[in-house]
XYZ file of C-alpha atoms in Angstrom:
261
model
C 11.875 -20.781 21.382
C 10.446 -24.504 22.969
C 7.393 -26.291 22.064
C 6.262 -29.320 24.168
C 3.507 -31.442 23.235
C 1.963 -34.146 25.184
C -0.159 -37.663 24.769
C -0.871 -41.045 26.129
C 1.188 -42.086 22.511
C 1.823 -41.382 19.332
C -1.349 -39.549 18.262
C 1.000 -36.143 19.129
C 3.124 -36.436 15.554
C 0.648 -34.961 13.537
C 0.856 -31.796 15.609
C 4.336 -32.486 16.368
C 5.155 -32.564 12.806
C 2.614 -29.276 11.703
C 4.863 -27.475 14.177
C 8.388 -28.344 12.917
C 7.588 -27.364 9.536
C 6.276 -24.317 10.725
C 9.097 -23.837 12.660
C 12.241 -26.004 11.917
C 14.628 -24.135 14.164
C 11.882 -24.550 17.484
C 13.288 -27.497 20.110
C 10.530 -29.790 20.900
C 9.758 -32.053 23.645
C 7.340 -34.639 23.270
C 6.074 -36.815 26.386
C 4.483 -39.863 26.486
C 2.545 -41.932 28.794
C 3.797 -45.785 27.977
C 3.092 -46.458 31.240
C -0.309 -45.528 31.284
C -2.252 -45.134 27.763
C -4.409 -45.554 27.001
C -6.229 -42.652 28.768
C -9.696 -43.519 26.632
C -10.114 -46.738 28.675
C -9.276 -45.105 32.466
C -11.925 -42.996 35.043
C -12.220 -39.239 34.633
C -10.067 -39.072 38.180
C -7.339 -41.858 36.592
C -7.070 -39.620 33.029
C -6.820 -36.442 34.522
C -3.884 -37.231 36.830
C -2.200 -38.982 33.786
C -2.482 -36.793 31.848
C -1.128 -33.945 34.839
C 1.824 -35.836 34.945
C 3.009 -35.689 31.627
C 2.634 -31.948 31.442
C 4.575 -31.460 34.519
C 7.151 -33.510 33.064
C 6.692 -31.955 29.474
C 6.781 -28.385 32.073
C 10.246 -29.387 33.594
C 12.430 -28.526 30.436
C 10.354 -24.855 30.887
C 9.246 -24.891 27.199
C 6.808 -21.447 25.783
C 4.146 -23.489 25.312
C 2.267 -26.880 25.101
C 0.218 -28.619 23.339
C -1.960 -31.492 23.801
C -1.610 -33.433 20.791
C -5.099 -35.464 22.366
C -8.465 -35.150 21.814
C -9.573 -36.897 25.065
C -7.419 -35.511 27.161
C -8.669 -32.425 25.735
C -12.440 -32.501 26.061
C -11.218 -34.003 30.503
C -8.295 -32.160 31.471
C -7.852 -29.179 29.395
C -9.070 -26.772 32.335
C -7.127 -29.031 34.642
C -4.047 -28.020 32.265
C -4.805 -24.297 32.234
C -5.175 -23.550 35.672
C -2.050 -25.440 36.838
C 0.557 -24.102 34.344
C -0.718 -21.212 32.904
C 0.267 -18.327 32.676
C 3.739 -18.902 32.843
C 3.085 -22.029 30.016
C 0.464 -21.219 27.677
C -1.262 -24.516 27.155
C -3.139 -25.482 23.237
C -5.720 -28.495 23.627
C -7.085 -30.158 20.438
C -10.481 -30.089 18.969
C -12.291 -31.823 16.166
C -12.018 -29.280 13.025
C -15.965 -29.542 12.943
C -16.224 -25.545 12.657
C -13.997 -25.689 9.495
C -15.749 -28.566 8.204
C -19.492 -27.131 8.347
C -18.483 -24.083 6.661
C -17.925 -25.403 3.693
C -21.222 -27.090 3.444
C -22.341 -30.687 1.886
C -22.316 -33.606 4.277
C -20.299 -33.897 7.053
C -18.691 -37.112 8.418
C -17.037 -37.211 11.769
C -14.669 -40.221 12.149
C -14.224 -40.173 16.059
C -13.340 -43.435 18.693
C -16.357 -44.712 20.026
C -16.427 -43.445 23.480
C -16.285 -39.867 22.032
C -18.642 -40.225 19.229
C -22.375 -40.028 20.418
C -20.452 -38.003 23.771
C -21.758 -34.986 24.978
C -18.457 -32.967 24.188
C -18.804 -33.810 20.374
C -22.905 -33.252 20.132
C -22.247 -29.624 21.535
C -19.756 -29.230 19.007
C -21.804 -30.001 16.104
C -24.871 -27.807 17.590
C -21.796 -25.200 17.741
C -20.906 -24.791 14.587
C -22.490 -27.632 11.921
C -26.326 -25.816 12.178
C -27.990 -26.807 8.929
C -24.962 -29.015 7.881
C -26.107 -32.916 7.688
C -23.413 -34.353 9.773
C -23.336 -38.491 9.998
C -21.338 -39.327 13.329
C -18.983 -42.313 12.457
C -17.374 -44.424 15.812
C -13.835 -46.007 14.409
C -13.510 -49.595 16.843
C -10.169 -50.037 17.626
C -8.699 -47.939 14.905
C -6.329 -45.296 17.532
C -5.055 -48.546 18.888
C -4.367 -50.043 15.872
C -2.825 -47.085 13.837
C -0.463 -46.432 17.721
C 1.066 -50.130 16.747
C 1.389 -49.855 13.258
C -0.778 -52.829 12.381
C -1.156 -52.248 9.133
C -3.643 -55.281 8.542
C -5.154 -53.673 11.961
C -5.325 -50.249 10.186
C -7.016 -51.847 6.902
C -9.287 -53.712 9.077
C -10.957 -51.060 10.973
C -10.667 -48.606 8.074
C -12.692 -51.027 6.147
C -15.446 -50.980 9.069
C -15.767 -46.855 9.537
C -15.825 -46.418 5.945
C -18.759 -48.672 6.399
C -20.422 -47.202 7.996
C -19.812 -43.729 6.569
C -22.904 -42.274 3.976
C -21.656 -42.676 0.326
C -22.838 -39.158 -0.167
C -20.378 -37.390 2.582
C -18.547 -35.041 0.703
C -16.016 -33.918 4.147
C -14.725 -35.775 6.805
C -13.425 -34.838 9.683
C -10.644 -36.780 11.203
C -11.706 -36.429 15.426
C -8.938 -38.093 17.024
C -5.210 -37.460 16.480
C -3.872 -40.554 15.921
C -6.379 -40.598 12.832
C -4.019 -38.114 10.505
C -0.999 -39.990 10.383
C -3.357 -42.694 8.249
C -5.300 -39.968 6.458
C -4.725 -40.853 2.853
C -5.745 -43.889 3.796
C -9.243 -42.984 5.103
C -9.784 -40.835 2.032
C -9.325 -43.391 -0.459
C -11.615 -45.722 1.332
C -14.201 -42.937 1.587
C -14.265 -41.557 -1.723
C -16.418 -42.488 -4.226
C -16.308 -43.383 -7.801
C -16.965 -40.580 -9.986
C -17.771 -37.892 -7.173
C -15.989 -34.779 -6.437
C -12.483 -35.584 -4.941
C -13.215 -35.922 -0.367
C -12.164 -32.538 1.773
C -11.046 -34.106 5.151
C -9.893 -31.866 7.855
C -7.346 -32.554 11.045
C -6.332 -30.208 13.445
C -2.422 -30.311 13.096
C -2.152 -27.777 11.589
C -4.536 -25.505 13.101
C -3.151 -26.196 16.915
C 0.621 -25.769 15.910
C -0.404 -22.269 14.339
C -2.586 -21.177 17.747
C 0.258 -22.241 19.196
C 2.427 -19.883 17.781
C 0.353 -17.071 18.138
C 0.039 -17.711 21.667
C 3.930 -17.208 22.625
C 3.834 -14.058 19.923
C 5.467 -15.855 17.306
C 5.475 -16.061 13.028
C 5.498 -19.552 11.006
C 8.868 -19.546 9.529
C 9.043 -22.651 7.073
C 12.369 -21.651 5.749
C 14.169 -21.167 9.103
C 17.700 -23.427 9.334
C 16.793 -27.104 10.420
C 18.492 -26.464 13.838
C 15.904 -27.229 16.656
C 15.985 -30.675 18.824
C 14.206 -33.560 19.869
C 13.638 -34.676 23.023
C 11.158 -37.410 24.323
C 9.980 -38.444 27.639
C 8.185 -41.664 28.626
C 5.706 -41.422 31.281
C 8.397 -38.335 33.071
C 11.732 -40.252 31.937
C 14.042 -39.667 28.836
C 13.810 -41.912 25.796
C 13.310 -42.596 21.982
C 10.393 -42.598 19.866
C 8.689 -45.403 19.679
C 9.531 -48.074 16.895
C 5.700 -47.878 15.533
C 5.932 -43.809 14.966
C 9.029 -44.908 12.526
C 6.376 -46.291 10.251
C 4.846 -42.951 9.630
C 5.876 -39.847 7.512
C 5.347 -37.108 11.046
C 7.613 -39.695 12.555
C 10.354 -39.839 10.396
C 10.720 -36.382 10.331
C 12.036 -36.323 13.707
C 13.614 -39.560 13.806
C 17.037 -37.583 14.694
C 16.347 -37.437 18.401
C 18.597 -35.254 20.630
C 18.436 -34.160 24.113
C 17.446 -30.335 24.766
C 20.143 -28.182 25.451
């Protein structure tokens, strides 16, 4: 079994680690775009072109499925990628976990990039899945970029700024950018109010990994031998994990990079 994941940067690490934990025997292909990142600042046409190039680089390794480990690319490029690759390669997008968060009730905050916050896409998800639930959209200025570069000071400042915009009565936080899952516990610590019930965080990584296995007719087997290989593609060139990835537990899990055989 071979699962490919794509993103402009290391935001794909959360879903990659989830796949690795569910199926340690799966070969992984990680397709990043350091030459073109960040995608969020590009025009729609340019972003789709970059996403297609990264996806096709991964597809050349003949994976059984491709995960788009990026919310922005999912919003803008998922239909194009599915049209080009399916049915030969199932394509799984990453959507903020608004539905399960709203199902728990309480006051929900959605932490997302400034471009996504207030967008028609996110507002549509709120209308579809969070009707009747109090939702606060929180723009996280600079957080994805800080996580991408493992800049501890910048991460601390961005998390603190977003926490200041998050109402004290919030009980649940949706991590609406895959980068944020890499610093989930720092977000929890910043938002948790003394004397209140433990904050609930909702990411997408495990759900996306599970859906990828389901699409190819496989089941989780976390007890399988750790035999899967890891191949990293950097704007189509075979390489290794970017150094900042190793600052996170998810990156350390994948540190032994070997070619796919």
